[in-house]
CSV table of C-alpha atoms and ligand atoms in Angstrom, one decimal:
chain,number,residue,atom,x,y,z
A,29,UNK,CA,244.2,28.9,179.2
A,30,UNK,CA,242.3,28.1,175.9
A,31,UNK,CA,241.6,30.7,173.3
A,32,UNK,CA,238.0,31.5,174.4
A,33,UNK,CA,239.4,32.2,177.9
A,34,UNK,CA,242.4,34.2,176.8
A,35,UNK,CA,240.1,36.4,174.7
A,36,UNK,CA,238.4,37.4,178.0
A,37,UNK,CA,241.1,37.2,180.6
A,38,UNK,CA,244.5,37.8,179.0
A,39,UNK,CA,246.2,41.2,179.1
A,40,UNK,CA,244.2,42.9,181.8
A,41,UNK,CA,244.0,41.7,185.4
A,42,UNK,CA,241.8,43.9,187.6
A,43,UNK,CA,243.4,44.8,190.9
A,44,UNK,CA,241.6,44.4,194.2
A,45,UNK,CA,238.7,46.8,194.0
A,46,UNK,CA,239.8,47.9,190.6
A,47,UNK,CA,237.5,48.2,187.5
A,48,UNK,CA,236.4,44.9,186.1
A,49,UNK,CA,236.6,46.2,182.5
A,50,UNK,CA,239.9,47.4,181.1
A,51,UNK,CA,240.0,51.2,181.7
A,52,UNK,CA,240.6,53.7,178.9
A,53,UNK,CA,243.8,55.7,179.5
A,54,UNK,CA,243.1,58.5,177.1
A,55,UNK,CA,246.1,60.6,178.0
A,56,UNK,CA,249.0,61.8,175.9
A,57,UNK,CA,251.4,61.7,178.8
A,58,UNK,CA,252.2,60.3,182.2
A,59,UNK,CA,253.3,62.1,185.4
A,60,UNK,CA,256.3,61.3,187.5
A,61,UNK,CA,257.4,62.7,190.9
A,62,UNK,CA,261.0,63.1,190.0
A,63,UNK,CA,263.2,64.0,187.1
A,64,UNK,CA,265.3,60.9,187.8
A,65,UNK,CA,262.3,58.6,187.3
A,66,UNK,CA,261.7,60.1,183.8
A,67,UNK,CA,265.4,59.8,183.0
A,68,UNK,CA,265.3,56.1,184.0
A,69,UNK,CA,262.5,55.4,181.5
A,70,UNK,CA,264.6,57.0,178.8
A,71,UNK,CA,267.3,54.5,179.6
A,72,UNK,CA,264.9,51.6,179.7
A,73,UNK,CA,261.7,52.2,177.7
A,74,UNK,CA,260.1,49.0,179.2
A,75,UNK,CA,260.1,50.5,182.7
A,76,UNK,CA,257.0,52.7,182.4
A,77,UNK,CA,254.7,54.6,180.0
A,78,UNK,CA,255.9,58.1,179.2
A,79,UNK,CA,254.3,59.2,176.0
A,80,UNK,CA,251.4,57.8,174.0
A,81,UNK,CA,253.2,58.1,170.7
A,82,UNK,CA,254.7,54.7,171.3
A,83,UNK,CA,253.2,53.2,174.5
A,84,UNK,CA,249.9,53.5,176.3
A,85,UNK,CA,248.5,51.4,179.3
A,86,UNK,CA,245.3,50.5,177.5
A,87,UNK,CA,247.0,49.5,174.3
A,88,UNK,CA,249.6,47.6,176.3
A,89,UNK,CA,246.9,45.3,177.7
A,90,UNK,CA,245.6,44.6,174.2
A,91,UNK,CA,249.1,43.9,173.0
A,92,UNK,CA,249.6,41.4,175.8
A,93,UNK,CA,246.3,39.7,174.9
A,94,UNK,CA,247.2,39.4,171.2
A,95,UNK,CA,250.7,38.1,171.9
A,96,UNK,CA,249.2,35.5,174.2
A,97,UNK,CA,246.6,34.4,171.6
A,98,UNK,CA,249.3,34.0,169.0
A,99,UNK,CA,251.7,32.2,171.3
A,100,UNK,CA,254.3,35.1,171.0
A,101,UNK,CA,256.3,36.9,173.7
A,102,UNK,CA,255.4,40.5,172.9
A,103,UNK,CA,253.3,42.6,170.5
A,104,UNK,CA,253.0,46.2,169.3
A,105,UNK,CA,249.8,47.7,167.9
A,106,UNK,CA,249.8,50.1,165.0
A,107,UNK,CA,247.2,52.5,163.6
A,108,UNK,CA,246.7,50.2,160.5
A,109,UNK,CA,247.6,46.9,159.0
A,110,UNK,CA,249.6,48.8,156.4
A,111,UNK,CA,251.7,50.4,159.2
A,112,UNK,CA,252.2,46.9,160.7
A,113,UNK,CA,253.5,45.5,157.4
A,114,UNK,CA,255.8,48.6,156.9
A,115,UNK,CA,257.3,48.5,160.3
A,116,UNK,CA,257.7,44.7,160.3
A,117,UNK,CA,260.0,45.1,157.3
A,118,UNK,CA,261.8,48.3,158.1
A,119,UNK,CA,262.8,46.9,161.5
A,120,UNK,CA,265.1,44.4,159.8
A,121,UNK,CA,265.8,45.8,156.3
A,122,UNK,CA,267.2,49.1,155.0
A,123,UNK,CA,268.4,50.5,151.7
A,124,UNK,CA,270.3,47.9,149.8
A,125,UNK,CA,268.5,44.9,151.3
A,126,UNK,CA,266.0,42.6,149.7
A,127,UNK,CA,262.8,40.9,151.0
A,128,UNK,CA,261.3,37.8,149.4
A,129,UNK,CA,257.5,37.9,149.4
A,130,UNK,CA,254.8,35.6,148.0
A,131,UNK,CA,253.0,37.2,145.1
A,132,UNK,CA,249.5,36.4,146.3
A,133,UNK,CA,249.2,39.0,149.0
A,134,UNK,CA,246.8,41.9,149.8
A,135,UNK,CA,246.8,44.6,147.1
A,136,UNK,CA,247.8,47.4,149.5
A,137,UNK,CA,250.8,45.3,150.5
A,138,UNK,CA,251.8,44.7,146.9
A,139,UNK,CA,251.8,48.4,146.4
A,140,UNK,CA,253.8,49.0,149.6
A,141,UNK,CA,256.4,46.4,148.6
A,142,UNK,CA,256.7,47.0,144.9
A,143,UNK,CA,256.4,50.8,144.7
A,144,UNK,CA,257.1,52.5,148.1
A,145,UNK,CA,259.7,50.1,149.5
A,146,UNK,CA,261.6,50.5,146.2
A,147,UNK,CA,261.8,54.3,146.8
A,148,UNK,CA,263.4,53.4,150.2
A,149,UNK,CA,266.0,51.3,148.4
A,150,UNK,CA,264.5,48.0,149.6
A,151,UNK,CA,263.9,45.5,146.7
A,152,UNK,CA,261.1,43.1,147.2
A,153,UNK,CA,261.2,39.9,145.1
A,154,UNK,CA,258.0,38.0,144.5
A,155,UNK,CA,257.5,34.2,144.3
A,156,UNK,CA,254.5,32.0,143.8
A,157,UNK,CA,253.0,30.5,147.0
A,158,UNK,CA,253.1,27.1,145.3
A,159,UNK,CA,256.8,27.4,144.4
A,160,UNK,CA,259.1,24.4,145.2
A,161,UNK,CA,261.8,24.5,147.8
A,162,UNK,CA,264.4,24.9,145.1
A,163,UNK,CA,262.6,27.7,143.4
A,164,UNK,CA,262.3,29.6,146.7
A,165,UNK,CA,265.9,28.9,147.6
A,166,UNK,CA,267.1,30.3,144.2
A,167,UNK,CA,265.3,33.6,145.0
A,168,UNK,CA,267.2,34.2,148.3
A,169,UNK,CA,270.3,36.3,147.9
A,170,UNK,CA,273.0,37.2,150.5
A,171,UNK,CA,271.2,40.5,151.2
A,172,UNK,CA,267.7,39.0,151.5
A,173,UNK,CA,266.6,39.7,155.0
A,174,UNK,CA,263.2,38.0,155.4
A,175,UNK,CA,260.5,36.0,153.7
A,176,UNK,CA,256.9,37.4,153.8
A,177,UNK,CA,253.6,35.7,153.1
A,178,UNK,CA,249.9,35.5,154.1
A,179,UNK,CA,248.4,32.4,155.8
A,180,UNK,CA,245.2,32.7,153.8
A,181,UNK,CA,245.7,35.1,151.0
A,182,UNK,CA,243.5,38.2,150.4
A,183,UNK,CA,241.6,37.9,148.1
A,184,UNK,CA,242.8,34.8,146.2
A,185,UNK,CA,242.3,32.5,149.3
A,186,UNK,CA,245.4,30.4,148.7
A,187,UNK,CA,246.6,28.6,151.8
A,188,UNK,CA,250.3,29.1,152.5
A,189,UNK,CA,252.5,26.1,153.4
A,190,UNK,CA,254.0,27.9,156.4
A,191,UNK,CA,256.3,25.1,157.4
A,192,UNK,CA,257.8,24.9,154.0
A,193,UNK,CA,258.6,28.6,153.9
A,194,UNK,CA,259.8,28.6,157.6
A,195,UNK,CA,262.2,25.8,156.9
A,196,UNK,CA,263.8,27.6,154.0
A,197,UNK,CA,263.9,30.9,155.8
A,198,UNK,CA,265.7,29.3,158.8
A,199,UNK,CA,268.2,27.5,156.6
A,200,UNK,CA,269.2,30.9,155.3
A,201,UNK,CA,269.2,32.5,158.8
A,202,UNK,CA,266.4,34.8,158.0
A,203,UNK,CA,263.0,35.2,159.7
A,204,UNK,CA,259.5,34.3,158.2
A,205,UNK,CA,257.0,37.1,158.6
A,206,UNK,CA,253.4,35.9,158.3
A,207,UNK,CA,250.3,38.2,157.8
A,208,UNK,CA,247.7,36.2,159.7
A,209,UNK,CA,244.8,38.6,159.2
A,210,UNK,CA,242.1,36.3,157.8
A,211,UNK,CA,242.5,33.3,160.1
A,212,UNK,CA,243.2,35.3,163.2
A,213,UNK,CA,245.0,33.3,166.0
A,214,UNK,CA,241.7,31.4,166.6
A,215,UNK,CA,241.9,29.5,163.3
A,216,UNK,CA,245.7,29.4,162.9
A,217,UNK,CA,248.7,30.2,165.0
A,218,UNK,CA,251.6,30.6,162.5
A,219,UNK,CA,254.3,30.6,165.3
A,220,UNK,CA,253.5,26.9,166.0
A,221,UNK,CA,254.5,26.2,162.4
A,222,UNK,CA,257.7,28.2,162.5
A,223,UNK,CA,256.8,31.8,161.7
A,224,UNK,CA,259.0,34.3,163.6
A,225,UNK,CA,256.9,37.4,163.3
A,226,UNK,CA,253.1,37.5,162.8
A,227,UNK,CA,251.3,40.7,161.7
A,228,UNK,CA,247.6,41.5,161.4
A,229,UNK,CA,245.3,44.1,160.0
A,230,UNK,CA,243.1,44.2,163.1
A,231,UNK,CA,240.7,46.1,161.0
A,232,UNK,CA,239.2,42.8,159.9
A,233,UNK,CA,238.0,40.0,162.1
A,234,UNK,CA,239.9,41.1,165.2
A,235,UNK,CA,238.0,44.4,165.5
A,236,UNK,CA,235.2,42.5,164.0
A,237,UNK,CA,232.6,45.3,163.9
A,238,UNK,CA,234.0,47.5,161.2
A,239,UNK,CA,234.7,50.2,163.8
A,240,UNK,CA,238.3,51.2,163.3
A,241,UNK,CA,241.4,50.5,161.2
A,242,UNK,CA,244.3,49.1,163.1
A,243,UNK,CA,247.2,46.6,163.0
A,244,UNK,CA,249.5,44.6,165.2
A,245,UNK,CA,253.0,43.0,165.1
A,246,UNK,CA,253.7,39.9,167.2
A,247,UNK,CA,257.2,38.7,168.1
A,248,UNK,CA,257.6,34.9,168.6
A,249,UNK,CA,260.7,35.5,170.6
A,250,UNK,CA,262.3,32.6,168.8
A,251,UNK,CA,264.4,34.1,166.1
A,252,UNK,CA,268.2,34.4,166.7
A,253,UNK,CA,268.9,38.0,165.8
A,254,UNK,CA,272.5,37.6,166.8
A,255,UNK,CA,273.3,35.2,164.0
A,256,UNK,CA,275.5,37.7,162.2
A,257,UNK,CA,273.0,38.9,159.6
A,258,UNK,CA,271.2,41.6,161.6
A,259,UNK,CA,273.8,44.0,162.9
A,260,UNK,CA,271.3,46.7,164.0
A,261,UNK,CA,270.2,44.2,166.7
A,262,UNK,CA,273.7,43.5,168.0
A,263,UNK,CA,275.5,46.8,167.6
A,264,UNK,CA,275.1,49.9,169.8
A,265,UNK,CA,272.0,52.0,168.9
A,266,UNK,CA,273.4,55.6,169.1
A,267,UNK,CA,269.9,57.0,169.0
A,268,UNK,CA,269.0,55.2,172.2
A,269,UNK,CA,271.8,55.8,174.7
A,270,UNK,CA,274.0,52.9,173.7
A,271,UNK,CA,271.3,50.3,173.8
A,272,UNK,CA,272.1,46.8,172.3
A,273,UNK,CA,268.8,45.1,171.6
A,274,UNK,CA,269.9,41.5,171.8
A,275,UNK,CA,272.0,42.1,174.9
A,276,UNK,CA,269.5,44.3,176.8
A,277,UNK,CA,266.3,42.6,175.8
A,278,UNK,CA,267.1,39.0,174.9
A,279,UNK,CA,263.5,37.8,175.3
A,280,UNK,CA,262.0,40.1,172.6
A,281,UNK,CA,264.6,42.4,170.9
A,282,UNK,CA,262.5,42.6,167.7
A,283,UNK,CA,259.5,44.3,169.3
A,284,UNK,CA,261.6,46.5,171.6
A,285,UNK,CA,263.6,47.8,168.7
A,286,UNK,CA,260.4,48.3,166.6
A,287,UNK,CA,259.0,50.4,169.4
A,288,UNK,CA,262.1,52.3,170.5
A,289,UNK,CA,263.3,53.2,167.0
A,290,UNK,CA,260.4,53.1,164.5
A,291,UNK,CA,257.3,53.8,166.6
A,292,UNK,CA,259.3,56.6,168.3
A,293,UNK,CA,260.1,58.1,164.9
A,294,UNK,CA,256.9,57.3,162.9
A,295,UNK,CA,254.3,57.6,165.7
A,296,UNK,CA,251.6,55.5,164.1
A,297,UNK,CA,250.4,54.3,167.5
A,298,UNK,CA,246.7,53.8,168.4
A,299,UNK,CA,245.1,55.9,171.2
A,300,UNK,CA,243.7,54.4,174.5
A,301,UNK,CA,240.2,54.6,173.1
A,302,UNK,CA,241.3,52.7,170.0
A,303,UNK,CA,242.9,50.0,172.2
A,304,UNK,CA,239.6,49.7,174.2
A,305,UNK,CA,237.5,49.2,171.1
A,306,UNK,CA,239.9,46.6,169.7
A,307,UNK,CA,239.8,44.8,173.0
A,308,UNK,CA,236.0,44.8,172.8
A,309,UNK,CA,236.2,43.0,169.5
A,310,UNK,CA,238.8,40.5,170.8
A,311,UNK,CA,236.6,39.5,173.7
A,312,UNK,CA,234.2,37.7,171.3
A,313,UNK,CA,236.8,36.7,168.6
A,314,UNK,CA,236.8,33.0,169.3
A,315,UNK,CA,233.0,32.8,169.4
A,316,UNK,CA,232.6,34.9,166.2
A,317,UNK,CA,235.2,33.0,164.2
A,318,UNK,CA,233.4,29.7,164.9
A,319,UNK,CA,230.2,31.2,163.4
A,320,UNK,CA,231.9,32.8,160.4
A,321,UNK,CA,233.3,29.4,159.5
A,322,UNK,CA,229.9,27.7,159.9
A,323,UNK,CA,228.0,30.3,157.9
A,324,UNK,CA,230.9,30.5,155.4
A,325,UNK,CA,230.8,26.8,154.6
A,326,UNK,CA,227.0,26.8,154.2
A,327,UNK,CA,227.1,29.8,151.8
A,328,UNK,CA,230.0,28.2,149.9
A,329,UNK,CA,228.1,25.0,149.4
A,330,UNK,CA,225.1,27.0,148.2
A,331,UNK,CA,227.3,28.7,145.5
A,332,UNK,CA,228.9,25.4,144.6
A,333,UNK,CA,225.5,24.0,143.6
A,334,UNK,CA,224.1,27.1,141.9
A,335,UNK,CA,224.0,26.9,138.1
A,336,UNK,CA,224.9,30.6,137.5
A,337,UNK,CA,228.1,30.3,139.4
A,338,UNK,CA,231.1,29.4,137.3
A,339,UNK,CA,233.7,29.0,140.1
A,340,UNK,CA,233.6,29.2,143.9
A,341,UNK,CA,236.9,29.6,145.7
A,342,UNK,CA,236.7,28.5,149.4
A,343,UNK,CA,239.4,26.3,150.8
A,344,UNK,CA,236.9,24.8,153.2
A,345,UNK,CA,235.3,23.0,150.2
A,346,UNK,CA,236.6,19.5,149.6
A,347,UNK,CA,237.4,19.9,145.9
A,348,UNK,CA,239.4,23.1,146.5
A,349,UNK,CA,243.0,23.0,145.5
A,350,UNK,CA,244.1,24.2,148.9
A,351,UNK,CA,241.8,21.9,151.0
A,352,UNK,CA,244.6,19.6,152.1
A,353,UNK,CA,246.7,22.6,153.3
A,354,UNK,CA,243.6,24.1,154.9
A,355,UNK,CA,243.0,20.9,156.9
A,356,UNK,CA,246.5,21.1,158.2
A,357,UNK,CA,246.7,24.9,158.9
A,358,UNK,CA,243.1,25.8,159.4
A,359,UNK,CA,241.4,22.7,160.9
A,360,UNK,CA,238.6,24.7,162.5
A,361,UNK,CA,237.5,26.3,159.3
A,362,UNK,CA,238.6,28.8,156.7
A,363,UNK,CA,236.7,32.0,157.8
A,364,UNK,CA,233.8,33.7,156.1
A,365,UNK,CA,235.7,34.9,153.1
A,366,UNK,CA,235.3,33.4,149.6
A,367,UNK,CA,235.3,34.5,146.0
A,368,UNK,CA,233.0,33.6,143.2
A,369,UNK,CA,232.9,34.1,139.5
A,370,UNK,CA,229.5,34.6,137.9
A,371,UNK,CA,228.9,33.1,134.5
A,372,UNK,CA,229.1,36.0,132.0
A,373,UNK,CA,232.2,37.7,133.3
A,374,UNK,CA,232.7,41.2,134.6
A,375,UNK,CA,229.5,42.8,133.4
A,376,UNK,CA,227.3,40.1,135.0
A,377,UNK,CA,229.3,40.3,138.2
A,378,UNK,CA,228.7,44.0,138.5
A,379,UNK,CA,225.0,43.5,137.7
A,380,UNK,CA,224.7,40.7,140.3
A,381,UNK,CA,226.3,42.9,143.0
A,382,UNK,CA,224.0,45.8,142.3
A,383,UNK,CA,221.0,43.5,142.8
A,384,UNK,CA,222.0,42.5,146.3
A,385,UNK,CA,219.6,44.0,148.9
A,386,UNK,CA,221.1,43.1,152.3
A,387,UNK,CA,224.8,42.4,151.5
A,388,UNK,CA,226.6,45.7,151.3
A,389,UNK,CA,228.9,46.8,148.6
A,390,UNK,CA,231.9,48.2,150.5
A,391,UNK,CA,235.6,48.3,150.6
A,392,UNK,CA,235.9,45.9,153.5
A,393,UNK,CA,236.2,42.3,154.3
A,394,UNK,CA,235.7,40.3,157.5
A,395,UNK,CA,232.9,42.7,158.5
A,396,UNK,CA,230.3,41.5,161.0
A,397,UNK,CA,227.7,42.2,158.2
A,398,UNK,CA,227.8,40.3,154.9
A,399,UNK,CA,229.6,42.4,152.3
A,400,UNK,CA,230.8,42.0,148.7
A,401,UNK,CA,233.5,43.7,146.6
A,402,UNK,CA,234.7,43.6,143.0
A,403,UNK,CA,238.5,43.6,143.5
A,404,UNK,CA,239.3,44.4,139.8
A,405,UNK,CA,237.5,47.7,140.1
A,406,UNK,CA,238.3,48.5,143.7
A,407,UNK,CA,241.2,47.3,145.9
A,408,UNK,CA,243.3,45.9,143.0
A,409,UNK,CA,242.4,48.7,140.6
A,410,UNK,CA,246.0,49.9,140.4
A,411,UNK,CA,247.4,46.6,139.3
A,412,UNK,CA,248.0,45.6,135.7
A,413,UNK,CA,246.2,42.6,134.2
A,414,UNK,CA,249.4,40.5,134.6
A,415,UNK,CA,249.7,41.5,138.2
A,416,UNK,CA,246.0,40.7,138.8
A,417,UNK,CA,246.5,37.2,137.4
A,418,UNK,CA,249.7,36.8,139.5
A,419,UNK,CA,247.6,37.7,142.6
A,420,UNK,CA,245.1,35.0,141.5
A,421,UNK,CA,242.4,37.5,140.5
A,422,UNK,CA,240.0,37.0,137.6
A,423,UNK,CA,238.5,40.3,136.4
A,424,UNK,CA,235.0,38.9,136.9
A,425,UNK,CA,235.6,37.7,140.4
A,426,UNK,CA,233.4,38.9,143.3
A,427,UNK,CA,234.8,38.6,146.8
A,428,UNK,CA,232.1,37.6,149.3
A,429,UNK,CA,232.6,38.1,153.0
A,430,UNK,CA,229.9,36.1,154.8
A,431,UNK,CA,228.7,37.8,158.0
A,432,UNK,CA,227.0,36.8,161.2
A,433,UNK,CA,223.4,37.4,160.0
A,434,UNK,CA,221.2,34.2,160.0
A,435,UNK,CA,222.5,32.0,157.2
A,436,UNK,CA,219.0,31.6,155.7
A,437,UNK,CA,218.7,35.4,155.2
A,438,UNK,CA,222.2,35.5,153.7
A,439,UNK,CA,221.5,32.8,151.2
A,440,UNK,CA,218.0,34.3,150.4
A,441,UNK,CA,219.7,37.6,149.4
A,442,UNK,CA,222.3,35.9,147.1
A,443,UNK,CA,219.6,33.7,145.6
A,444,UNK,CA,217.4,36.6,144.6
A,445,UNK,CA,220.3,38.6,143.2
A,446,UNK,CA,221.5,35.6,141.1
A,447,UNK,CA,218.0,35.0,139.7
B,4,PLP,C1,243.3,44.8,155.0
B,4,PLP,C2,244.6,44.0,155.0
B,4,PLP,C3,245.8,44.7,155.2
B,4,PLP,C4,245.9,46.2,155.4
B,4,PLP,O1,245.3,46.5,156.6
B,4,PLP,P1,244.7,48.0,156.9
B,4,PLP,O2,244.2,47.8,158.3
B,4,PLP,O3,243.6,48.2,155.9
B,4,PLP,O4,245.8,49.0,156.7
B,4,PLP,C5,247.0,43.9,155.2
B,4,PLP,N1,246.9,42.6,155.0
B,4,PLP,C6,245.7,41.9,154.8
B,4,PLP,C7,245.7,40.5,154.6
B,4,PLP,C8,244.5,42.6,154.8
B,4,PLP,O5,243.4,42.0,154.5
């Protein structure tokens, strides 16, 4: 099936006479006839749903749909993108290990990696997205367990050369984890370019309507966890009745382990209702992404020709530094997210934002409605000036998330605010 079809038909298949719309299983627990049947699920957690702290039938359907869209073999939803990032790392690294991450990533992830992971004993090294093969290789140490990066970086909008990072990761027998939040699988499927694990903040385009915070982790099923570097996958898990993940679940040991160990212990799992709402967003994802790209490009061209705009950063524009990479990795378009710098710096940027009438000022991006944000005073407030620059953020930069209103109305609002 093509993406538009998968958005509507993957994950949930109505039974004869069953509901046409995916039902909401809003239940903490599931009933069994015999004690033995419950015991069997404790031996093999893939057998049935037992408790909604780590599996739920509605969420399960959504997980299957997202895995299918990304070209992966399994997925696990989380209650936020942050939880997805956290679990994606903790599933393969523990105290004493290192992770190599590109420095241009979401501000919340920078904080998670540089501050909180450090307290767990995991060191995250940072490298520029444009680093050469040699520079990347030099940063990999024997205890480096993964490389992490974003397809289209938030908010600096750099396009990651996924193949380059995947090749180096695989040469070192470690996986590449890609945060694919902005493109969604409609605009880019990182697994096709060598990514091993794909994560998302579903809060953004996937949910699409600014309804709820959520995340997901997708397993490509392609990484060899038995290569000698990941003993937790090949040795007996005493906390799970002697399970050996690579032996017992050869198709998707990564997701099974993440669910059996980390989701069991952390419990950041969405409810049936949350799964239902996320699915509703996913049903129109392909259609919406097309329009975000169309509106986004028109708005970017408007900014490009406006005398009060100093810079416009949108990889869909031909003179953008990342346009060639965007053509390779994001051939259908580069979403509705862009950033602009207004002439006059920070003060003028704030003044411009306050003059907008329709576009909302909010801490969000990839909303169905057009919205704007000043990263230096909001999402990236905790970063030092050096960290801001490393993330590709100018203090006067405004991030614009072009919505699905009529493009003429969107441009009209920005035009009056600029004048
Ligand atoms: C928003 C975002 C996150 C964090 O997701 P939440 O759902 O807000 O926890 C992670 N990565 C990227 C690229 C994001 O845009």
